[in-house]
Each structure stands twice: as structure tokens, then as C-alpha cells.
Coordinates of C-alpha atoms in Angstrom, one line a residue:
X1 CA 54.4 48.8 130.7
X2 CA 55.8 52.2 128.8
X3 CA 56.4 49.7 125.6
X4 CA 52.3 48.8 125.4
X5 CA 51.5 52.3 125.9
X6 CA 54.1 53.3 123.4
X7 CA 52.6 51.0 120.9
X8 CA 49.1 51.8 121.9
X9 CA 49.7 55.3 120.5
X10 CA 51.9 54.1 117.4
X11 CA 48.3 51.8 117.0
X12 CA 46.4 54.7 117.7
X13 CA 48.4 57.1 115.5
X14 CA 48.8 55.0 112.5
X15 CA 44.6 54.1 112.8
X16 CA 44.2 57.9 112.5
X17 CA 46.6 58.5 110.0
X18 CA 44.3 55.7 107.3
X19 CA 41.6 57.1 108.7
X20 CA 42.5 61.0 107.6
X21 CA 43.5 59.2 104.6
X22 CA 40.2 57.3 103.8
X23 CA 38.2 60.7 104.7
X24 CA 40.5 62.5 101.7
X25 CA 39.8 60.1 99.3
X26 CA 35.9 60.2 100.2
X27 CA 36.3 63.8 98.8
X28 CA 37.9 63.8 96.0
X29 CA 36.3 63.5 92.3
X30 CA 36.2 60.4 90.2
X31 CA 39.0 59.8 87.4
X32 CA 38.3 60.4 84.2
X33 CA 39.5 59.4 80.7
X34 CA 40.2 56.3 79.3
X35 CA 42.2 53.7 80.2
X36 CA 45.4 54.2 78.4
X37 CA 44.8 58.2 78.3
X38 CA 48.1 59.9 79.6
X39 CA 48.1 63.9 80.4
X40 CA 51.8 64.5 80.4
X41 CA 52.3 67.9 82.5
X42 CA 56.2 68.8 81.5
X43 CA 58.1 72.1 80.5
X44 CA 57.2 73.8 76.8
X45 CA 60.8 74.6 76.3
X46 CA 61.8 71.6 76.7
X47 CA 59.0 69.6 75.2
X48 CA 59.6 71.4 72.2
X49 CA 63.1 70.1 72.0
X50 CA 63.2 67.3 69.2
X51 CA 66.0 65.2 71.0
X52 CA 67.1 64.2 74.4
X53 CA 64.4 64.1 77.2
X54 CA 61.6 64.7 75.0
X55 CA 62.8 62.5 72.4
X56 CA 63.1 59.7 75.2
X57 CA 59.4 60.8 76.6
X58 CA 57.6 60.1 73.0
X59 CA 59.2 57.1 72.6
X60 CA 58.1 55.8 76.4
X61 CA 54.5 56.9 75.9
X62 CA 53.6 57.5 72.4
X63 CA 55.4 54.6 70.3
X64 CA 53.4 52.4 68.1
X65 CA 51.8 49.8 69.4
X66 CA 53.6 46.2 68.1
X67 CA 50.9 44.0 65.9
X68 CA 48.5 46.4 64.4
X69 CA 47.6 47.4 60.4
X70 CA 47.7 50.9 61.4
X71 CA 50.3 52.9 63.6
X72 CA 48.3 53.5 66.6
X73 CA 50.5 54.8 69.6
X74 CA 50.5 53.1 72.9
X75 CA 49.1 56.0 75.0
X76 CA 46.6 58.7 74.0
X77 CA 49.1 61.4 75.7
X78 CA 48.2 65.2 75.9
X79 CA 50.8 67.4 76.8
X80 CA 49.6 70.0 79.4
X81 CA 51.7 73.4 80.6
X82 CA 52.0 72.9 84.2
X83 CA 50.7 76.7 84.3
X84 CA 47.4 75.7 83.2
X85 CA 47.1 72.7 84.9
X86 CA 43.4 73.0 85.9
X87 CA 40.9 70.9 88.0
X88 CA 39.5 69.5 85.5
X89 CA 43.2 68.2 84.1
X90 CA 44.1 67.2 87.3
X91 CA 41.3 64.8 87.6
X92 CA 42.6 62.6 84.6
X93 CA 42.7 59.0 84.6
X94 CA 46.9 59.0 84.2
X95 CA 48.8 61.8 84.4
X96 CA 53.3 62.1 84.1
X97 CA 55.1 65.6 85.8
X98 CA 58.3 65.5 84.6
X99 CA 60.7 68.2 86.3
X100 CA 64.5 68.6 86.2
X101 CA 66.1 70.8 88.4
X102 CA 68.2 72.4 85.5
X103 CA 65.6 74.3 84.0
X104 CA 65.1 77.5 85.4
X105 CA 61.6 78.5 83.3
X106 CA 58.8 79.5 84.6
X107 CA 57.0 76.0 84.2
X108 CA 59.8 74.3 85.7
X109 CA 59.5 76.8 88.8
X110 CA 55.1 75.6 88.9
X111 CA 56.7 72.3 88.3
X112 CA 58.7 72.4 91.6
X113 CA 55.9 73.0 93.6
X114 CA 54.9 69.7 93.6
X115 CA 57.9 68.8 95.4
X116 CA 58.9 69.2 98.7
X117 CA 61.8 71.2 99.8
X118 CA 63.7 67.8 101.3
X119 CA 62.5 65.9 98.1
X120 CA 64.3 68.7 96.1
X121 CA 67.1 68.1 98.3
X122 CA 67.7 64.4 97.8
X123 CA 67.2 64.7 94.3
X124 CA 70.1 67.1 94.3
X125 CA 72.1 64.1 96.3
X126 CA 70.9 60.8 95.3
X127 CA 71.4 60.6 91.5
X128 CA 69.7 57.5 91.4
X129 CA 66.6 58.7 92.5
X130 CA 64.1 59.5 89.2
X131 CA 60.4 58.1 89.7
X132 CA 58.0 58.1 92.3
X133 CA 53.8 57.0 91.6
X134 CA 51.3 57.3 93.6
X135 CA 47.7 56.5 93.5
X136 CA 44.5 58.4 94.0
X137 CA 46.3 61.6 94.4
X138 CA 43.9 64.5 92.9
X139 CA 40.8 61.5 92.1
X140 CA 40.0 58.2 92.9
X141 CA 41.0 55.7 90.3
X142 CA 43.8 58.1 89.1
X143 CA 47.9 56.8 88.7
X144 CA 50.2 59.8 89.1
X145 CA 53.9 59.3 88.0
X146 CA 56.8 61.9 88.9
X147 CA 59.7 61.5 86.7
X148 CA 62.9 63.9 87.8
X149 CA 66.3 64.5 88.0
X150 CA 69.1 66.9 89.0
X151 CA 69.1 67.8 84.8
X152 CA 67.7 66.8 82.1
X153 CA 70.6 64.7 80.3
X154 CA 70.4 62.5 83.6
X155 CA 66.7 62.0 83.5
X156 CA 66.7 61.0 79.4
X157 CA 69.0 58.8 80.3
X158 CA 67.4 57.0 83.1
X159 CA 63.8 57.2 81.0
X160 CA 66.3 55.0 78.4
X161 CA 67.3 52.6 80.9
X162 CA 64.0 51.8 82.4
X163 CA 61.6 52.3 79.5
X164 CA 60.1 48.9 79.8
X165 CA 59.9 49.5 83.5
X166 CA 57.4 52.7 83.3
X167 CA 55.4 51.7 80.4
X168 CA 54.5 48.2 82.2
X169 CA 53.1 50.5 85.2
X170 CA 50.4 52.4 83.1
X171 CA 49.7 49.6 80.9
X172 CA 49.4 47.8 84.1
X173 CA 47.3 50.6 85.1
X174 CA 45.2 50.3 82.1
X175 CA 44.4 46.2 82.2
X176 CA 43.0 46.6 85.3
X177 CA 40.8 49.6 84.6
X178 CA 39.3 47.8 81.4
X179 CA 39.0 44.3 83.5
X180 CA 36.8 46.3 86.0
X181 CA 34.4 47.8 83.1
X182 CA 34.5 43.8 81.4
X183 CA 34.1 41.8 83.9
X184 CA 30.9 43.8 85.5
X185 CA 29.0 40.8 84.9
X186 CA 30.9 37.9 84.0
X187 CA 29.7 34.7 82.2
X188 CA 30.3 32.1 85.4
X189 CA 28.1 29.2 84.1
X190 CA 30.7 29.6 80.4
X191 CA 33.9 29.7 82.9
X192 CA 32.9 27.0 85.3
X193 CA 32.2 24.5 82.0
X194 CA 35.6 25.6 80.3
X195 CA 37.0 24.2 83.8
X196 CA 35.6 21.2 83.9
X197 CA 36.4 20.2 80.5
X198 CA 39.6 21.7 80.4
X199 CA 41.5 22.3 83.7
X200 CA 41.7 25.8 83.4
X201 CA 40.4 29.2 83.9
X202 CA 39.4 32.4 82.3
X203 CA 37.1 34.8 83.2
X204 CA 34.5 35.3 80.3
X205 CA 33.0 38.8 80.1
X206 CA 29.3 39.4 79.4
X207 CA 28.6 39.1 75.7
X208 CA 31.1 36.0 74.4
X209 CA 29.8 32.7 73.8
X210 CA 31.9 29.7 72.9
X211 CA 32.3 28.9 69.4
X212 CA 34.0 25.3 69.2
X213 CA 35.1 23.0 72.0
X214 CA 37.4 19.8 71.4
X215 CA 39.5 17.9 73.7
X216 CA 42.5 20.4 73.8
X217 CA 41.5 23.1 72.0
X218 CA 38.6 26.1 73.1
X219 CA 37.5 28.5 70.8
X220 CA 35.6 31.5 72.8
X221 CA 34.4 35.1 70.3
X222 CA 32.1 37.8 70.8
X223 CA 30.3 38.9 67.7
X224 CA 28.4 42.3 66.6
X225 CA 27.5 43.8 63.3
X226 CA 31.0 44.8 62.4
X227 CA 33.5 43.7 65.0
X228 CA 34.4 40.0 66.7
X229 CA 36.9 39.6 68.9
X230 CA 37.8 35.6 69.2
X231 CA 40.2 33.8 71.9
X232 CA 41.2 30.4 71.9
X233 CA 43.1 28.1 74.1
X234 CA 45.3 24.9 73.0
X235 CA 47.0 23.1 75.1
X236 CA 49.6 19.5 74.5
X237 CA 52.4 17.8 76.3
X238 CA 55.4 20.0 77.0
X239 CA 58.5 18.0 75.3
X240 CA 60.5 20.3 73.4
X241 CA 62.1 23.9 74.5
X242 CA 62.5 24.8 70.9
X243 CA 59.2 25.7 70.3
X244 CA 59.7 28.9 71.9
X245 CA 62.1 30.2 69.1
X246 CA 59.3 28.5 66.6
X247 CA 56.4 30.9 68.0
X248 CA 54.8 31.2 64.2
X249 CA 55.5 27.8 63.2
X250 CA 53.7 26.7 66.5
X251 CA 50.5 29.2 65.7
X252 CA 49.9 27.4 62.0
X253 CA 49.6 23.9 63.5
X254 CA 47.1 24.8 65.9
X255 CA 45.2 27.6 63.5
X256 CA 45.1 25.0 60.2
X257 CA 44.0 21.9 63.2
X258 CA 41.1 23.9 64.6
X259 CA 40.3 27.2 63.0
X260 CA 39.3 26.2 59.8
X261 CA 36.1 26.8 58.1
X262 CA 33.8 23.6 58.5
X263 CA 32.5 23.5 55.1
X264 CA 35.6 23.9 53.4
X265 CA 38.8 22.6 56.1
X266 CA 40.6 24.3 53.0
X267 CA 39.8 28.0 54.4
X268 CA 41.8 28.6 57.5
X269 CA 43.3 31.2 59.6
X270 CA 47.2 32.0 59.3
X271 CA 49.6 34.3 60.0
X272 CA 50.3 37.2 57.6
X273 CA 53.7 37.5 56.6
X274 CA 53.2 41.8 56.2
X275 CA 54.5 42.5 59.4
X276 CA 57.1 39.8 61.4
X277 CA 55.6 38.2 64.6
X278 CA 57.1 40.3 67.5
X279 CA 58.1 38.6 70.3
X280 CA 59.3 38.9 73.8
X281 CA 60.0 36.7 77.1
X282 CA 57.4 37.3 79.9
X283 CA 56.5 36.1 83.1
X284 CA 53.1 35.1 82.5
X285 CA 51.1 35.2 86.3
X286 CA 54.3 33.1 87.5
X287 CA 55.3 31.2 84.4
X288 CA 58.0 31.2 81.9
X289 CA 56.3 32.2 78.3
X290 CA 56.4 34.2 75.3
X291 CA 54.2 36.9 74.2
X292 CA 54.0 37.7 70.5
X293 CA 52.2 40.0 68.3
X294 CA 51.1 40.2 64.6
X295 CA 49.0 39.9 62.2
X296 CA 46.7 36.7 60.7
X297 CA 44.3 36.3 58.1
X298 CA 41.9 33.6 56.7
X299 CA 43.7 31.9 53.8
X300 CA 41.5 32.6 51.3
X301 CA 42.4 36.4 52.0
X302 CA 39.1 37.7 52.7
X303 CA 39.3 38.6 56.6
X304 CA 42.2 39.6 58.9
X305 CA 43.7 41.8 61.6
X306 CA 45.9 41.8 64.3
X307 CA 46.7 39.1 67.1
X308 CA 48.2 38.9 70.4
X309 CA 49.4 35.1 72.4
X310 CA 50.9 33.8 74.8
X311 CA 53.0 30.8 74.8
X312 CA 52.9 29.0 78.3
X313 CA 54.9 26.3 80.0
X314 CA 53.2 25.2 83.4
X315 CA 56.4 22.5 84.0
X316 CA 54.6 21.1 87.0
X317 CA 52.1 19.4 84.8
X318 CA 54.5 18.9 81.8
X319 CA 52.0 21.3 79.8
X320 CA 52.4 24.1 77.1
X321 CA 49.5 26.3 76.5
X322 CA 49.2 28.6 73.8
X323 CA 46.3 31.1 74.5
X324 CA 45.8 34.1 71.8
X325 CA 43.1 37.1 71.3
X326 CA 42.7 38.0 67.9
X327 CA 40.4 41.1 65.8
X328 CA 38.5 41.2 63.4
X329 CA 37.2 44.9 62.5
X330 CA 37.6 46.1 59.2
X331 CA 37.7 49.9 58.7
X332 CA 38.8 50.8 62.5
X333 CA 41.1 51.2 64.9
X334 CA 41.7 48.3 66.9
X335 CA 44.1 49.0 69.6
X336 CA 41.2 49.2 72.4
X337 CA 39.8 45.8 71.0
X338 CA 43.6 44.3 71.5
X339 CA 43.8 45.9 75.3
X340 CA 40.1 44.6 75.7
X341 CA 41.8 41.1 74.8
X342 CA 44.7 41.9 77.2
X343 CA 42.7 42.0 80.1
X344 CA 40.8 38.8 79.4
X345 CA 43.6 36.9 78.4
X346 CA 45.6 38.1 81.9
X347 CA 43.1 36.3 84.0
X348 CA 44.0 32.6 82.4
X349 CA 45.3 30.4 84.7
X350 CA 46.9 26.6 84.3
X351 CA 46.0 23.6 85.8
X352 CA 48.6 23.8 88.4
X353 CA 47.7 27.3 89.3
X354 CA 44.3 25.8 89.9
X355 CA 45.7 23.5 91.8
X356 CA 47.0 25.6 94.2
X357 CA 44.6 28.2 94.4
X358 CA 42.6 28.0 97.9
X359 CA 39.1 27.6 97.6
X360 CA 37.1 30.4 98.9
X361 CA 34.3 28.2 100.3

């Protein structure tokens, strides 16, 4: 009988435990700032430092995005003096504290306070220790990321090691926070057709209307005075491994087949050779693939910008997909059109994905 009472108050405790939780959350203030908006709160001695850990910070956090005409870095980060860390900071969409327990300044010392005396103490043991997030901790919507170490040599080199690692959770972060603002009031009756035809799935935001539909190929844009933003899908039969060291090659074929100008099949969209195609393995929403970056213009030279694709293999129907999101928007920045195209392009699924998604009815 005392082990149901014992887990009638474990119950009981944990319930009030979320519940104290839920009731903090209720109070605190909304995030704000964009989606990929970093405040970095870290040490002005050592920020100031060209090399080591704030070497290994700007290259984490403010490297160029791969693709784009211009350099346009991948987070918008402001660096912040923990001492004047205010309310209105703290409410930030993102925010990185970085604190080593070498430095003996008075930032580092405001740092500190944010940690515990027994977290101080296992970072003093446990070398392997460097990053901890949480969510929601000063507003709702916010990502908070501690990065720390016993000195600041250890902690550059552990920002090194896992670069990939921490940028992935804020750009993580930051697809999700532009998929809630685009897909408000999604285009179901566009999505459902695309199904039907095609076996597959994207979710269409408000404004994009489709553009060209054949029997293996979709062609999807959303158009204004001075921007469009275009995605297209091709699928075929998956025979041949190679193509994924042949990424370019395997973009002409389906750009000069389907994107082509229909008075004059002449004018097409290709790759410009400015800038290589940048590419990297990914799992792609549990398949093997290949994301690339670059540039492409319409052959005749008049239009072009950057691009971003995914190569797809969904081996359980033998098919390869190659789904990309390209700009055009002459004149601007485009890196918030090529997250905008991030997000949409994250909710595609294959046919066997469909397959074995349960129905919600």
C-alpha cells in the first residue's frame, strides 16, 4: 500500500511542479526579434580578442551564409555586456551567455550568476561538459544557449568541434519560427491537388499559386512587384548512386526540361558558374540526401540569384526527388527569402512517408 501512496505524491508532486511551471510562463513577456536575431551576452575583454574563443564565436554565428551574391552572415548577432543586460535584452528572440571560469572580470563575475554553485562545480570536474539550452526562459518563444567551460582555450575548442552541432539548434530554432508566421493560413485546396497528382506533400503558404504542372515535375512561385520566390519538385526512378556526386549536372536536366521560357524553349534557367555549388550530406525528415547551394540565372543573362535543393532518395519506392527554392530579387538582400524557402521546403514529404503517416480522421 506505501508504494501507491508513494507514487500518488511523486503524481501529485510532479503535477504541481508543470503546473508552477505553466503559471511562470503565463507571466512572462513575448519574444522578440527576428527569427535568426542572436543577442550574444559574453565578456568585453575577451570579445575583443581577435583569436581563440571569439575567433571560434564569429565564425559559429556570424559566417556568411553559403549561396548568396552578397556576404550576408548567418545570424544578425549583437553582442551585449552582461552588465547591461536589461529587460528589454533579455526578452530577445535568441540569446548565447558564454562564461569561462578563467576569467576573473567583472563581466565574467555577472556572468556567473547565472550559474548555480553545483553547476559551477561540475563544470570545474566534468571537462566534457560545455552547452546547455533551454527554452522560454526570460519570454515565451525565446531559445537560450549557455556555452562554458573551466577556460577559455577548452571552450574554443569545443565551439570548433561541435560548430555544426550549435548552429543547427538556432537555425532549427529559426525554421520553425518563420513556418509559424507562413503557414498562418495555408493554401489546403493547392496542397491536397499537388497530392493527388503527385504523391507528395508540401505545405503551400498563403500567397503562392502554381505555375506549371506536368507528370513529374511541379512548378509552385509567389510573385510581387519586385520579388518571386519559386519552388519546384521533380521526381524519376532511382537507378544510379552517382548522381549524388553530379548535383549540378543533375539540376541542368531538370531546369533546361521544365524551366524554360514557353515562347522561346531557348531561354532557360541554369546554374551560374560565379560561385561553386556547395554541398553537404543531410538527413532529410529520415532520408539520405544532399543539400546544395548556389547561384542560377536565366540563360539569356537577364535574371538571377541564389538557390537552395535538396536531392532525395525515398529507396522504399525506388524514387529520387529533387526539390529546390530559388530568388529572384534584384537590388536586396535575400537571405530571409532563402530561410522563407527553408521552412517550406522542410515540410516536403515522399510518397512513402505518406504512406506511413497515420491519418488523423
Amino acid at each position: 500500500m506505501y508504494k501507491y501512496i508513494f507514487l500518488f505524491i511523486a503524481i501529485t508532486f510532479s503535477c504541481s511542479e508543470a503546473a508552477r511551471e505553466n503559471r511562470r510562463k503565463d507571466m512572462l513577456p513575448t519574444a522578440r526579434g527576428e527569427a535568426d536575431e542572436i543577442i550574444l551576452v559574453v565578456d568585453s575583454t575577451l570579445w575583443a580578442d581577435t583569436l581563440g574563443l571569439s575567433a571560434e564565436l564569429k565564425k559559429t554565428f556570424m559566417a556568411p551564409m553559403l549561396g548568396l551574391p552578397q556576404d550576408e552572415s548567418l545570424f544578425n548577432v549583437s553582442k551585449v555586456n552582461p552588465r547591461r543586460l536589461n529587460s528589454v535584452l533579455k526578452s530577445a528572440k535568441n540569446m548565447v551567455f558564454v562564461m569561462t571560469l578563467d576569467s576573473k572580470t567583472a563581466d565574467s563575475r555577472v556572468l556567473r550568476q547565472f550559474f548555480t554553485d553545483q553547476s559551477l562545480n561540475q563544470i570545474k570536474r566534468d571537462t566534457s561538459m560545455f552547452m546547455r539550452s533551454q527554452r522560454d526562459l526570460f519570454a515565451k518563444g525565446q531559445t537560450v544557449m549557455f556555452l562554458f567551460s573551466s577556460t577559455e582555450d577548452q571552450l574554443a575548442k569545443k565551439i570548433n568541434y561541435n560548430r555544426s552541432q550549435i548552429r543547427e539548434f538556432f537555425e532549427t530554432s529559426a525554421r520553425e519560427t518563420i513556418k509559424e508566421k507562413l503557414f498562418n493560413s495555408p493554401k489546403k485546396q493547392l496542397a491536397n491537388r499537388i497530392k493527388e497528382s503527385h504523391n507528395i506533400e508540401l505545405t503551400v503558404p498563403y500567397g503562392w499559386e502554381k505555375a506549371r504542372d506536368l507528370k513529374n515535375f511541379v512548378w509552385l512561385r509567389k510573385m510581387d512587384a519586385e520579388t518571386e520566390q519559386s519552388i519546384f519538385i521533380y521526381y524519376e526512378p532511382y537507378t544510379d548512386q552517382g548522381v549524388f556526386n553530379e548535383i549540378g549536372a543533375f539540376r541542368d536536366k531538370v531546369t533546361k526540361t521544365n524551366l524554360y521560357d514557353g515562347e522561346n524553349p531557348d531561354v532557360y534557367i541554369q546554374r551560374q558558374e560565379i560561385i561553386p555549388v556547395f554541398t553537404e550530406r543531410v538527413n532529410f525528415n529520415g532520408h539520405f540526401a544532399v543539400e546544395a547551394r548556389g547561384l542560377w540565372k536565366i540563360s539569356d543573362n537577364s535574371r538571377g540569384g541564389p538557390f537552395l535543393s535538396y536531392t532525395i532518395v525515398d529507396e522504399k519506392e525506388g524514387l529520387i526527388y529533387y526539390i529546390e527554392g530559388y530568388v529572384d530579387s534584384p537590388g536586396t538582400r535575400k537571405k530571409h527569402l532563402v530561410r522563407e524557402l527553408e521552412a517550406i521546403l522542410s515540410t516536403f514529404k515522399t510518397k512513402s512517408d505518406i504512406a506511413t503517416t497515420p491519418d488523423p480522421s
